[in-house]
Short mmCIF file of C-alpha atoms in Angstrom, two decimals:
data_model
loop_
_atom_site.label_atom_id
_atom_site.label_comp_id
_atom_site.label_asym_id
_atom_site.label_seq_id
_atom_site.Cartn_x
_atom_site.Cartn_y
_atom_site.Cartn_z
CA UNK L 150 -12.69 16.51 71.37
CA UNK L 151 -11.33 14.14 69.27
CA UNK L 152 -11.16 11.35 71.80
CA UNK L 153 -14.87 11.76 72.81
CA UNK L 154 -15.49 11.68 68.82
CA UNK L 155 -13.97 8.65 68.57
CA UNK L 156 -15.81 7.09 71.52
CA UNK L 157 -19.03 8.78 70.76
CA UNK L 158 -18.42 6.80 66.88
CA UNK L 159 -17.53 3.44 68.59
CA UNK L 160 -20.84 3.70 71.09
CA UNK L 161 -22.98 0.54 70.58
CA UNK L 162 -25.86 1.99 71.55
CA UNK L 163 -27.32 3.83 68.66
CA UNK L 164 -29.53 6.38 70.68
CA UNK L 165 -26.65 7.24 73.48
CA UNK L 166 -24.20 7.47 70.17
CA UNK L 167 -26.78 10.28 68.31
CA UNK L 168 -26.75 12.35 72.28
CA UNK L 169 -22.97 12.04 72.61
CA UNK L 170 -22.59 13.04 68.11
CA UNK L 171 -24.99 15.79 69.38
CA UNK L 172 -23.31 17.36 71.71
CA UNK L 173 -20.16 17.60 69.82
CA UNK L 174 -22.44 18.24 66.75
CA UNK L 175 -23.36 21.94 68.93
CA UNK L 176 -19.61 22.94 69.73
CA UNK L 177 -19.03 22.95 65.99
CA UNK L 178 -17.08 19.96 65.21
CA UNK L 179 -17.88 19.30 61.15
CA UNK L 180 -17.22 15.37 61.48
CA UNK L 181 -19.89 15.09 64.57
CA UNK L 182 -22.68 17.36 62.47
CA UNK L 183 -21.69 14.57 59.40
CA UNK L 184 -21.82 11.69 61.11
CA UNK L 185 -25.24 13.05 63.55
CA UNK L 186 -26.85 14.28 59.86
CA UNK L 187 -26.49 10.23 59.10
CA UNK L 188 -28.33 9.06 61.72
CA UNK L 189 -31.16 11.34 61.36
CA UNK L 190 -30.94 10.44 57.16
CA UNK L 191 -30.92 6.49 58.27
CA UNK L 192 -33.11 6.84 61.96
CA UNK L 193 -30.33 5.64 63.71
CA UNK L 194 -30.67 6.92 67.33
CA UNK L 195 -33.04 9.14 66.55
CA UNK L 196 -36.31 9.76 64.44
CA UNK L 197 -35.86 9.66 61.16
CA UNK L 198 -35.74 13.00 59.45
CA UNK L 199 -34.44 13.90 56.40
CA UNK L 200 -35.27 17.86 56.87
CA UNK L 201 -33.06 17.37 60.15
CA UNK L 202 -30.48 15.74 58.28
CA UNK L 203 -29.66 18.46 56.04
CA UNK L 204 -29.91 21.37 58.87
CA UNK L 205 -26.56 19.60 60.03
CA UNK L 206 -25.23 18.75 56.56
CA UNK L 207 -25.39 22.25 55.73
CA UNK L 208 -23.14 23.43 58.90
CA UNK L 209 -20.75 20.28 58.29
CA UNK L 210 -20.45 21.07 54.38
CA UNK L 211 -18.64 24.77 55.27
CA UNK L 212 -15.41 22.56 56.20
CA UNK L 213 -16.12 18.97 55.55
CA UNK L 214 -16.05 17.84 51.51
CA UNK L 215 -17.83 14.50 52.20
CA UNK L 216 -20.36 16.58 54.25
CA UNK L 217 -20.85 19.00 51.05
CA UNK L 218 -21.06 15.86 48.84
CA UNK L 219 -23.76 14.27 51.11
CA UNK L 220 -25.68 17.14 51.29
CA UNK L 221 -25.72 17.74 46.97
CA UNK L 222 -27.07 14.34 47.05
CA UNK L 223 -30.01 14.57 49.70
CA UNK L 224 -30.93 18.72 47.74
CA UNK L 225 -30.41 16.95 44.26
CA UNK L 226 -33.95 14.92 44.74
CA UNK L 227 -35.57 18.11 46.22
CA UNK L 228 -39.06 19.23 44.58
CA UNK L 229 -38.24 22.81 45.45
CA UNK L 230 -36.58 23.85 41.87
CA UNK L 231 -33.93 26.29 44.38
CA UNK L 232 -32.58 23.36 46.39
CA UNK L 233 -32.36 20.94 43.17
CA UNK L 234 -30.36 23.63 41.67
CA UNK L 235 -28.21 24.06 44.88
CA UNK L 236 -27.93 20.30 44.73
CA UNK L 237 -26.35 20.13 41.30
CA UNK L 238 -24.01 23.08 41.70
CA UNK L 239 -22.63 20.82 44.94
CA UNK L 240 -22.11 18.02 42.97
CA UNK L 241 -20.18 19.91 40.46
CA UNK L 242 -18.01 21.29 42.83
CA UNK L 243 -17.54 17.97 44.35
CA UNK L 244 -16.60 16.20 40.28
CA UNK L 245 -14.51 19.35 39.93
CA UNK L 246 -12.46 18.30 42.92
CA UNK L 247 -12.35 14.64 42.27
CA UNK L 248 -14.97 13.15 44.06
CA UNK L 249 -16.38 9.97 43.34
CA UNK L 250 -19.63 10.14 45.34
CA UNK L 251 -20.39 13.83 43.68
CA UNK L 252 -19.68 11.44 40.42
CA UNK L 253 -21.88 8.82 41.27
CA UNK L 254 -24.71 11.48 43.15
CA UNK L 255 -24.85 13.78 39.72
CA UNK L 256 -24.71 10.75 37.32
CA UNK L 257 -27.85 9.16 38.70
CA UNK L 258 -29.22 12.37 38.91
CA UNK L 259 -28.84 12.78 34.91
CA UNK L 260 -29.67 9.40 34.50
CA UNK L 261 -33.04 9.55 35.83
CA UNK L 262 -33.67 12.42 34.23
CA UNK L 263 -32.43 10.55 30.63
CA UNK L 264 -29.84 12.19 30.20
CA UNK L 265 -27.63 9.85 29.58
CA UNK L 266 -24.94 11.46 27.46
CA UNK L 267 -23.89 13.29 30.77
CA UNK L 268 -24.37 10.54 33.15
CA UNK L 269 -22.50 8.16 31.63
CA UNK L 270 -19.15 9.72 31.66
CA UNK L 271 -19.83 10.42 35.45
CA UNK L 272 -20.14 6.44 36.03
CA UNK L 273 -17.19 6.17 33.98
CA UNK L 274 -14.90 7.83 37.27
CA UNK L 275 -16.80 6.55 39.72
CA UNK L 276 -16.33 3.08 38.50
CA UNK L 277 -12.54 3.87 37.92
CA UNK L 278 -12.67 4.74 41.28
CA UNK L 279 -14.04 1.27 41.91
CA UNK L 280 -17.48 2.61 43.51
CA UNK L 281 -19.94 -0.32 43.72
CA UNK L 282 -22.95 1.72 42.52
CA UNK L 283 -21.39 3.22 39.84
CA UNK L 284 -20.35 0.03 38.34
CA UNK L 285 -23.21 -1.44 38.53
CA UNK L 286 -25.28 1.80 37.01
CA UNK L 287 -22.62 1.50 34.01
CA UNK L 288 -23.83 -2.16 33.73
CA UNK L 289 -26.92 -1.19 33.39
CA UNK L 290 -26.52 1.62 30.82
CA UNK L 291 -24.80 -0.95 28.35
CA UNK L 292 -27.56 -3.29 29.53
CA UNK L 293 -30.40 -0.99 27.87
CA UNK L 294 -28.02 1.16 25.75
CA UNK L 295 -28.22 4.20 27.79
CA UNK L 296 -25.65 6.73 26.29
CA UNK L 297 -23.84 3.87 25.19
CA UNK L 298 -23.90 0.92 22.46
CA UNK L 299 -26.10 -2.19 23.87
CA UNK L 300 -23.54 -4.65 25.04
CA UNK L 301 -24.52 -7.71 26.91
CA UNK L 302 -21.59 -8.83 27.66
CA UNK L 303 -19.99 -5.90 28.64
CA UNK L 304 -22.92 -5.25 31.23
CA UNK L 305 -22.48 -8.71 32.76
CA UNK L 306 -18.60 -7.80 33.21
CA UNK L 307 -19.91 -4.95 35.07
CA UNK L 308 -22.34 -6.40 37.51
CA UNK L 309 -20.22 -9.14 38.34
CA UNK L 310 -17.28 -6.86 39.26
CA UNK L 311 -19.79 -4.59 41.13
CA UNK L 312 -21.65 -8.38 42.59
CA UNK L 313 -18.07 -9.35 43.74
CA UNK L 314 -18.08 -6.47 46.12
CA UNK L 315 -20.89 -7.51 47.97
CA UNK L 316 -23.26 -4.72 46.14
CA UNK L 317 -26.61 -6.27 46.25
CA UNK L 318 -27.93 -4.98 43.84
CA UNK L 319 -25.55 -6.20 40.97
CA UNK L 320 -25.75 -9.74 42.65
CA UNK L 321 -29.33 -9.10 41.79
CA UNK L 322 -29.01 -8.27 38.33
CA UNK L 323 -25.88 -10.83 37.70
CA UNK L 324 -28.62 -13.51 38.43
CA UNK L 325 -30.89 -12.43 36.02
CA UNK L 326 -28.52 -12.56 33.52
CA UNK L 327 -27.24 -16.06 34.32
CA UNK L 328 -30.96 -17.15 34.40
CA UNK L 329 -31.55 -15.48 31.18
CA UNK L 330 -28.64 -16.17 29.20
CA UNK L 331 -27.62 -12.50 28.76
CA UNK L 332 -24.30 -12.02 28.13
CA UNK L 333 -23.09 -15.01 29.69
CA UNK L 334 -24.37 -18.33 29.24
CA UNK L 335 -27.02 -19.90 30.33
CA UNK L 336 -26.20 -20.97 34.15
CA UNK L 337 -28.81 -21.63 36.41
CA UNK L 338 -26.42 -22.69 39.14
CA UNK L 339 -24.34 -19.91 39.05
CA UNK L 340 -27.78 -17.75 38.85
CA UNK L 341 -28.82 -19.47 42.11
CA UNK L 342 -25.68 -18.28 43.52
CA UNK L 343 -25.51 -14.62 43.27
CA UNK L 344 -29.40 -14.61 44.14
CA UNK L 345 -28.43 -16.25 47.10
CA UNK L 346 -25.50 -13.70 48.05
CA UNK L 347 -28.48 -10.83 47.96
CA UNK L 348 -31.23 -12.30 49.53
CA UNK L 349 -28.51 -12.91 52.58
CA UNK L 350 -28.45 -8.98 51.84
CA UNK L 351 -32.34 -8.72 52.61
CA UNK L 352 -32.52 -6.94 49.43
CA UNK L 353 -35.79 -6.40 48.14
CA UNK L 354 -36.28 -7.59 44.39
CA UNK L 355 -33.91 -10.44 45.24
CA UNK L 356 -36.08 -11.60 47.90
CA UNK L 357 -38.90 -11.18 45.70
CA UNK L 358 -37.43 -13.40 42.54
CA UNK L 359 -36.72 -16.36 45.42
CA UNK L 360 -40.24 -16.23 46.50
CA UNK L 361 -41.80 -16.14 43.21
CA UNK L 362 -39.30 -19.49 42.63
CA UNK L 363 -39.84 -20.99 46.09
CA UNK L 364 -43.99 -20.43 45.20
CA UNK L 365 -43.29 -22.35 42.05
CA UNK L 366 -42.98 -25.97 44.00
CA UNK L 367 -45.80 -27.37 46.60
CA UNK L 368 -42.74 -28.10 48.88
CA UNK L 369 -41.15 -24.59 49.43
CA UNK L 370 -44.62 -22.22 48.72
CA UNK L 371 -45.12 -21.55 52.44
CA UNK L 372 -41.58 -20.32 52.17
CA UNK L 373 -41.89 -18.34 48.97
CA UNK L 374 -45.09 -16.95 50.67
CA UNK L 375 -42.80 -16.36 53.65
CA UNK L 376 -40.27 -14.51 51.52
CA UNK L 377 -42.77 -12.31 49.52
CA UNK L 378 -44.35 -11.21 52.37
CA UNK L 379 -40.66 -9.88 53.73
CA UNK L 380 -40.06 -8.17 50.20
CA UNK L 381 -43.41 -6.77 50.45
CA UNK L 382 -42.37 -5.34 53.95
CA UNK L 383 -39.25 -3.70 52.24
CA UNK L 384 -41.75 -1.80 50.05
CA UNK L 385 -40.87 -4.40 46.79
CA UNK L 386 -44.18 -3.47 44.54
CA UNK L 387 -43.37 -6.77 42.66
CA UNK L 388 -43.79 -9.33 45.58
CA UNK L 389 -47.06 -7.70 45.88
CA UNK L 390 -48.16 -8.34 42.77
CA UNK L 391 -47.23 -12.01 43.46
CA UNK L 392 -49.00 -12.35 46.56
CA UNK L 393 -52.34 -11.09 44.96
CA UNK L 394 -51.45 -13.74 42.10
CA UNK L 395 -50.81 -16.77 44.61
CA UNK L 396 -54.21 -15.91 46.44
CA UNK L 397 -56.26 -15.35 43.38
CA UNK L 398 -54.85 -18.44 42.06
CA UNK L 399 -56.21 -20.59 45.51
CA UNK L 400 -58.86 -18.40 45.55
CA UNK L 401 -58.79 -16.74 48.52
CA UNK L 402 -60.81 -13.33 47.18
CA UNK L 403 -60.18 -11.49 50.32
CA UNK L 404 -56.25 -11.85 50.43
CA UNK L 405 -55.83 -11.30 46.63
CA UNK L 406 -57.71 -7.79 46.85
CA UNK L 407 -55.68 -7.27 49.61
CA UNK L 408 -52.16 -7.59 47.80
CA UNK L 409 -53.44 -6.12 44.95
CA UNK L 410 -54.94 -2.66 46.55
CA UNK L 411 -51.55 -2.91 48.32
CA UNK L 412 -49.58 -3.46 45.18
CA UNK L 413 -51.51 -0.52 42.67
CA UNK L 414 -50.73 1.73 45.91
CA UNK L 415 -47.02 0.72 45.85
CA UNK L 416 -46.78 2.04 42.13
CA UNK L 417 -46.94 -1.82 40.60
CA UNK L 418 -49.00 -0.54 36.81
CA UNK L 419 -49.47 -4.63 36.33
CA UNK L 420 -52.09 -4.38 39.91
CA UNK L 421 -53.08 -0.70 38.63
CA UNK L 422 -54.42 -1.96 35.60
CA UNK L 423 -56.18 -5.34 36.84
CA UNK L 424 -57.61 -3.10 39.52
CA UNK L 425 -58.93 -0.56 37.37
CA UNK L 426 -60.03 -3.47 34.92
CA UNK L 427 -62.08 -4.82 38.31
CA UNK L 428 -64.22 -1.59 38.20
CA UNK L 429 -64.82 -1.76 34.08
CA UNK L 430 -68.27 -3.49 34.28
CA UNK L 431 -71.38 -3.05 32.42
CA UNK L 432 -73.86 -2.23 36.17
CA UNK L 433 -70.71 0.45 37.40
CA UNK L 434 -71.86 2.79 39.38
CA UNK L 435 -70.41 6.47 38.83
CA UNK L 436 -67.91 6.07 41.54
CA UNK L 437 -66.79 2.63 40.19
CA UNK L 438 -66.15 4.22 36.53
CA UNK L 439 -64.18 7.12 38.28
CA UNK L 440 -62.09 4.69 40.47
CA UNK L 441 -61.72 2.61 37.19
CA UNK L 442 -60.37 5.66 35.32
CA UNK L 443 -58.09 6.49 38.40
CA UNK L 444 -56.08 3.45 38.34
CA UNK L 445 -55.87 2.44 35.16
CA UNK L 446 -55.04 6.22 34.62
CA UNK L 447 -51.72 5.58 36.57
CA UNK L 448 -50.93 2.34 34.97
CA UNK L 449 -51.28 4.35 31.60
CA UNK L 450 -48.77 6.57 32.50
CA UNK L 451 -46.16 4.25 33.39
CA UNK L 452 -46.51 2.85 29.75
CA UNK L 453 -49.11 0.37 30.36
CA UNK L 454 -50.48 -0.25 26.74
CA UNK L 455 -53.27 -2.59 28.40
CA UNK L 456 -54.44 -0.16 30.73
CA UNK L 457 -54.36 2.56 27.28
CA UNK L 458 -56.63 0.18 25.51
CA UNK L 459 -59.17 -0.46 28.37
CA UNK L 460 -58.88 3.61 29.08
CA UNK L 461 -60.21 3.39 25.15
CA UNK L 462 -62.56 0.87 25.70
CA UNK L 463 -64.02 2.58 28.93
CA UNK L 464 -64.21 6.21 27.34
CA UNK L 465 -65.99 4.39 24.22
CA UNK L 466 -68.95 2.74 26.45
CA UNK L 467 -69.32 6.09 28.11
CA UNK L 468 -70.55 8.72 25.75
CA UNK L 469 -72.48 10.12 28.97
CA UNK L 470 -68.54 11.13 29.89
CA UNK L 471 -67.03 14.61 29.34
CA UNK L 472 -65.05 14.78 26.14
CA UNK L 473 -65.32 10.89 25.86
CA UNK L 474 -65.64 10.61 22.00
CA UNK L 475 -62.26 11.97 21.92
CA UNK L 476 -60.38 10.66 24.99
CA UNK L 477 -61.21 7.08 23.62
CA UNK L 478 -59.40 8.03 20.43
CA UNK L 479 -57.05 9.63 22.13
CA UNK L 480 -56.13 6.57 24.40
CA UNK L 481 -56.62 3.79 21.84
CA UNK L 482 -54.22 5.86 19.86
CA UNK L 483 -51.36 5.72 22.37
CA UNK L 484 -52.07 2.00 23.08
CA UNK L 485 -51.71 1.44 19.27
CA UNK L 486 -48.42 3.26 19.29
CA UNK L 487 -47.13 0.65 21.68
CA UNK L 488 -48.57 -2.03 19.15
CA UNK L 489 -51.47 -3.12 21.43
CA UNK L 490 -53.30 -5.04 18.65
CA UNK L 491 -56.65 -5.02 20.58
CA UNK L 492 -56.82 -0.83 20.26
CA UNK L 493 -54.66 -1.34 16.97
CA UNK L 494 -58.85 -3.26 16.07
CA UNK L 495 -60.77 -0.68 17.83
CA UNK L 496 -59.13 2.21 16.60
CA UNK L 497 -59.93 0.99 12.70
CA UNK L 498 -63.89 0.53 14.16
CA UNK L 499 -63.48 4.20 15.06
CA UNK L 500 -62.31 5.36 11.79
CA UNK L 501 -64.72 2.97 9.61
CA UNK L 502 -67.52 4.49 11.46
CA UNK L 503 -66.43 8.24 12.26
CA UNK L 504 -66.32 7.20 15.86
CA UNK L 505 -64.67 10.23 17.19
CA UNK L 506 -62.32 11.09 14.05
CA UNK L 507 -63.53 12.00 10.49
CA UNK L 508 -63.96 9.11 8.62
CA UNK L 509 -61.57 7.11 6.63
CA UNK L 510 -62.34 3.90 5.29
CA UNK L 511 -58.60 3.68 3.73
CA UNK L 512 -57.17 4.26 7.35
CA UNK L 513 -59.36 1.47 8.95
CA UNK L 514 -58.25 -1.38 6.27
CA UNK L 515 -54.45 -0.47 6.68
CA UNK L 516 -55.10 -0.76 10.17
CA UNK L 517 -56.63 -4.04 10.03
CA UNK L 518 -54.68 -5.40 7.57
CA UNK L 519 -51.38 -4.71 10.05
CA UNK L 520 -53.28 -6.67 13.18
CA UNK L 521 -54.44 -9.37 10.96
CA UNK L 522 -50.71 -10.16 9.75
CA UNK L 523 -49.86 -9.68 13.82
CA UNK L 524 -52.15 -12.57 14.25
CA UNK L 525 -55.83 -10.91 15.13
CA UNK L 526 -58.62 -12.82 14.93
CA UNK L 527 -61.07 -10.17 15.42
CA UNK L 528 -59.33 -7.49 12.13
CA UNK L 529 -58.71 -11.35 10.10
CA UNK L 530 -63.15 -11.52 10.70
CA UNK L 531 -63.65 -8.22 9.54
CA UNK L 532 -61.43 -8.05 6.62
CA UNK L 533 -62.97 -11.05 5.48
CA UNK L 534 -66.52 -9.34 5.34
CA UNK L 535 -64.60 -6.64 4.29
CA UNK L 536 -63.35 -9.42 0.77
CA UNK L 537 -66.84 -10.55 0.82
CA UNK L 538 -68.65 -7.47 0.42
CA UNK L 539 -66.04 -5.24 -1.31
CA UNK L 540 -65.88 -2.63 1.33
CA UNK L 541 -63.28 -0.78 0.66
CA UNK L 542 -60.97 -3.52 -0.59
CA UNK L 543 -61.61 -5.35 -3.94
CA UNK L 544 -64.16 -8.01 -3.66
CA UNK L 545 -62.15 -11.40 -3.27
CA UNK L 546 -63.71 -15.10 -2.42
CA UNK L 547 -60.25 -16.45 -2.00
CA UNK L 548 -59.34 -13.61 0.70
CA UNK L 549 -62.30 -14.37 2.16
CA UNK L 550 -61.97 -17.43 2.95
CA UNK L 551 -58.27 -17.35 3.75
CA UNK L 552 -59.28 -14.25 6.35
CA UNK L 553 -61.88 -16.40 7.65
CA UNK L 554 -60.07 -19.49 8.42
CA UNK L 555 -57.45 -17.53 10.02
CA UNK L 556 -59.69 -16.26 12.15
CA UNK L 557 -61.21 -19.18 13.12
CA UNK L 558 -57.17 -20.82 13.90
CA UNK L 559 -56.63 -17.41 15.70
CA UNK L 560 -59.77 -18.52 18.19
CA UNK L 561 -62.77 -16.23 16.70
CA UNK L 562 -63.99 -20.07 15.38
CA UNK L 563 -67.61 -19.11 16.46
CA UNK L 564 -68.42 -16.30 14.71
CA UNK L 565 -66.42 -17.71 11.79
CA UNK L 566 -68.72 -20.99 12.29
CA UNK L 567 -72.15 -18.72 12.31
CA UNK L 568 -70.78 -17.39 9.00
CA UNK L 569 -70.31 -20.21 7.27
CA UNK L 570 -73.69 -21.32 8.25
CA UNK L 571 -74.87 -18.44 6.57
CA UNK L 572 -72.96 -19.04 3.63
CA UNK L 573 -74.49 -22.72 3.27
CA UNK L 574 -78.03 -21.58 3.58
CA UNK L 575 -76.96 -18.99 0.76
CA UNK L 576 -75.96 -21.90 -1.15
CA UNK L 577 -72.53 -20.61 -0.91
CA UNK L 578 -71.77 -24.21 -0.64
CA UNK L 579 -67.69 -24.27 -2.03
CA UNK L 580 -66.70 -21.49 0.35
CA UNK L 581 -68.55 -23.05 3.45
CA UNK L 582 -66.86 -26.29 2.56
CA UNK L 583 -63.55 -24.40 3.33
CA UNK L 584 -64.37 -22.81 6.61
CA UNK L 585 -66.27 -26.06 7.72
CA UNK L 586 -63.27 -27.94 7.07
CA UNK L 587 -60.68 -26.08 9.31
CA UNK L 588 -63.05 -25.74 11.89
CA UNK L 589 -63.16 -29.67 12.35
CA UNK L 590 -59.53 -30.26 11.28
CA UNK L 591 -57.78 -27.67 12.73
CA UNK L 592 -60.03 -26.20 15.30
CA UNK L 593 -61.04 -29.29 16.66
CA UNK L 594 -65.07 -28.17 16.36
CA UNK L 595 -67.55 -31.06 16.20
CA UNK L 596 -69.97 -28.63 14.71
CA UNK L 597 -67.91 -28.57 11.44
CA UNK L 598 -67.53 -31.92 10.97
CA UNK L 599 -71.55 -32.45 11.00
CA UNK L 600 -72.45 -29.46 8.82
CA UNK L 601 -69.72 -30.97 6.71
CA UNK L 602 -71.58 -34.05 6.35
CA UNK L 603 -75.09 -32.29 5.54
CA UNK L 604 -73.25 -31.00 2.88
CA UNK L 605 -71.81 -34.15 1.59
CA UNK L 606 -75.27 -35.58 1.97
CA UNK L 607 -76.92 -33.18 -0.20
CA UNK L 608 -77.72 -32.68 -3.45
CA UNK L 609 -76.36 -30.37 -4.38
CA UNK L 610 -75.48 -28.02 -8.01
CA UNK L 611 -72.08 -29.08 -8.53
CA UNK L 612 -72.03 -32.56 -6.88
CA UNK L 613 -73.95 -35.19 -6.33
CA UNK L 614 -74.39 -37.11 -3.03
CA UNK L 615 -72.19 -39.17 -1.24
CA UNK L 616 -74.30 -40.62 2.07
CA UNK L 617 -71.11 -42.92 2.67
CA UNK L 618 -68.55 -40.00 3.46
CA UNK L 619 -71.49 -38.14 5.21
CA UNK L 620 -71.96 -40.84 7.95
CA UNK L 621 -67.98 -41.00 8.24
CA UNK L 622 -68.07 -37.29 8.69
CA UNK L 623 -70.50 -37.49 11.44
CA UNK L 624 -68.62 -40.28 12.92
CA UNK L 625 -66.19 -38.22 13.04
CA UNK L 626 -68.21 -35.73 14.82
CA UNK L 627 -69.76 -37.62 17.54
CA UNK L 628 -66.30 -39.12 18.70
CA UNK L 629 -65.27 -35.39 19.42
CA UNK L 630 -68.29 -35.47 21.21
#
C-alpha cells in the first residue's frame, strides 16, 4: 500500500492522482484520506469542496496528527457554534502536543477575534518554529501593537525574515515598509524588490500596488490596467477600486460603474460609500434612497466615517423615513466619534436647533468651536454670526472678524464675501474693510479688491476719500480679471 501511496503522491495528473488517493483513501489508509481531503480543500483533481474535505479529515484525524491539525483549522472558521468549538478544542490538543500549525491555526483564530493577548504567544512558537505565517502575523502585531508594544522596527525584522522565505505575503508588507519608511529607511529600490518577489508569487495586493504604480506613468498604464485586472481576478477588492478610479478618471461611465458595483460587492467600504453617495440625490426615487442606505450601510460598518456622515445627512433630508430624526443623530454621532468634522458641523446644527436631541446651545458652540480649530470653514462662518450676534457666546467684533476671515482662507470665501457686503451697506465699514481685504489678498477674489475700492472712494464717517488708492484697487481687480 505504501508503494501505490507513493506513486499515487508522485502522479502528474491531478485528477488520476485524487482516483488513485481515493481508492486508498476507502481501504483506510490515514495519509491517503489527508492528502485526498487536500485536494478537495484546494480543487485539485476534483471539485472543490470544503464539506468533502472534512468528511475525510475527520477519518484521517483518528490516527494522523497533521490530519487532526488540518481539520481544527478548516471547523475553527465554521458558523455552526458546535464545530467552532470542536475546532478550538483540536487546536489545543494539537499546541498541547507541540504543534506549530495548531499554533499558528488557533493564534489567527484569536487574532481575528482581537484577542490578542492569547494569540500572540501562539505566534511566538510558531515563529520559533520558523513558520512563515506566523512570523509574519507577529510582524504585524508589533506593526499595529496587537498584544504587544508598537515597534516598527521590530515588525520589519519580522517580515523580512518571513519575506526571505519566499512568504508572499511578508514580501508584500516588507515593501510597504521600505516605500514608507517604517522601520527601515526610506528605500524605494529595495521596496521595488520585494514587490517584485510577490507579484512573481501572483499574490493579490502585491499585484494590485504594481498596477496602481504601473497606472501612474502613460508608458506602463496598459500594463497596470493589465495587472489590476489579474488582482481583480484573484478577488483583490482594492484593484477594483482602482479600476473604477482609472475609468472615471478617462471617463469611461460605463467601465467605472462597472468596477465599482464590482468593488462595493467585493467588500471594498471606499466603492460602498461612493456608490451609496451615487444614489444620495435630491429627485431619488424610494428604491434609490433604500439602495443608498444599503451600501453606505455596509461601508458604515466597516468604520467608514464618510459613509456615517452621509448616513446622517441622508436620514436628515428624509423626515418622511421611519425613526429618521433619530437615526441621523444617531449616525452623525458615530461619524463625529471618528472626528469626521463635516458631522462634527451638522451634529452642532442639530443641537442649536433641537434637531432630533433636546436642545443645547452650550453643546453646539463647543462643538463648533473644536471643528473651527480643526480647520472648518463652515463651524469658523457660524461662530462668527455666532460673535456677531451674541448667540450663545459673548458678543465680540474682533472674533468676528477673525472667524470670518478664516472661513473665507478655509474656502467658504462666498458666503463670507455676501457678508461683508452686508456689513458695508450697514455701514459696518471697519469690519468689511477686514474681510474685503483677505478676500483679495489671500483669497485671490477680484470681488474684494473692487468693493475695497468703493470703500476707499467714499465718504465716509471716519475717513475721508482717497479716489487715487481706489483706482489702484480696482486696477488691481481687473488684472485678476
Amino acid at each position: 500500500m505504501e508503494e501505490y501511496l507513493a506513486e499515487a503522491d508522485s502522479c502528474e495528473d491531478p485528477a488520476k492522482r485524487a482516483k488513485m488517493l481515493e481508492q486508498l483513501a476507502k481501504k483506510g489508509s490515514p495519509d491517503a484520506q489527508y492528502l485526498l481531503a487536500v485536494c478537495y480543500y484546494e480543487g485539485n483533481g476534483v471539485e472543490k469542496s470544503e464539506e468533502t474535505a472534512i468528511g475525510w479529515l475527520r477519518l484521517a484525524a483518528e490516527k494522523d496528527d497533521d490530519a487532526s491539525d488540518f481539520l481544527g483549522g478548516l471547523l475553527l472558521h465554521s458558523e455552526n457554534p458546535d464545530e467552532a468549538a470542536e475546532g478550538e478544542r483540536l487546536c489545543l490538543a494539537g499546541v498541547e502536543r507541540g504543534s506549530k500549525m495548531a499554533c499558528l491555526n488557533l493564534g489567527n483564530h484569536y487574532y481575528y477575534q482581537d484577542r490578542d493577548e492569547l494569540a500572540v504567544p501562539l505566534f511566538r512558537r510558531a515563529a520559533a518554529e520558523g513558520v512563515p505565517p506566523a512570523v509574519h502575523k507577529l510582524g504585524l502585531c508589533y506593526r499595529h501593537g496587537y498584544g504587544v508594544e508598537k515597534d516598527a522596527c521590530k515588525a520589519y525584522r519580522l517580515f523580512t525574515e518571513a519575506a526571505e522565505k519566499g512568504f508572499a505575503p511578508a514580501q508584500y508588507d516588507a515593501a510597504i515598509c521600505c516605500y514608507r519608511g517604517s522601520g527601515t529607511p526610506e528605500d524605494e529600490a529595495a521596496g521595488n524588490a520585494w514587490l517584485a518577489l510577490a507579484v512573481e508569487q501572483d499574490y493579490p495586493c502585491a499585484l494590485g500596488l504594481q498596477g496602481e504604480i504601473l497606472l501612474e506613468s502613460p508608458d506602463t498604464r496598459e500594463q497596470g490596467v493589465q495587472m489590476l485586472e489579474r488582482a481583480a481576478e484573484l478577488g483583490e477588492d482594492r484593484a477594483m477600486f482602482a479600476l473604477y478610479g482609472h475609468y472615471r478618471n478617462i471617463h469611461n461611465d460605463d467601465a467605472s460603474r462597472l468596477w465599482q458595483r464590482r468593488a462595493a460587492e467585493a467588500g471594498n467600504r471606499e466603492a460602498q460609500c461612493d456608490l451609496g453617495a451615487d444614489f444620495m440625490k435630491d429627485d431619488a426615487t424610494p428604491e434609490e434612497t433604500q439602495a443608498a442606505i444599503h451600501w453606505l450601510t455596509l461601508a458604515a460598518g466597516q468604520g467608514d466615517a464618510l459613509a456615517m456622515g452621509n448616513l446622517g445627512v441622508l436620514y436628515a433630508d428624509h423626515p418622511e423615513l421611519p425613526d429618521a430624526k433619530a437615526l441621523a443623530v444617531q449616525w452623525m454621532q458615530r461619524a463625529a466619534e471618528e472626528d469626521h468634522l463635516p458631522s462634527i458641523y451638522r451634529l452642532a446644527e442639530c443641537y442649536d436647533k433641537g434637531f432630533g436631541v433636546r436642545r443645547n446651545i452650550k453643546k453646539s458652540i463647543a462643538m463648533l468651536t473644536y471643528a473651527a480649530k480643526c480647520g472648518h470653514a463652515g463651524a469658523a462662518y457660524t461662530l462668527a454670526c455666532n460673535h456677531w450676534l451674541g448667540r450663545g457666546v459673548p458678543k465680540s467684533r474682533r472674533l468676528f472678524v477673525d472667524y470670518m476671515r478664516k472661513a473665507a482662507r478655509w474656502g467658504n470665501s462666498d458666503s463670507v464675501f455676501e457678508m461683508a457686503v452686508k456689513l458695508a451697506n450697514g455701514q459696518d465699514y471697519r469690519e468689511a474693510r477686514m474681510i474685503f481685504t483677505t478676500l483679495a489678498r489671500e483669497c485671490g477674489m477680484a470681488e474684494g479688491y473692487w468693493y475695497l475700492g468703493l470703500l476707499a472712494d467714499a465718504e465716509l464717517a471716519d475717513e475721508p476719500a482717497d479716489p487715487a488708492a481706489a483706482l489702484r484697487l480696482w486696477r488691481k481687480g481687473a488684472e485678476m480679471g
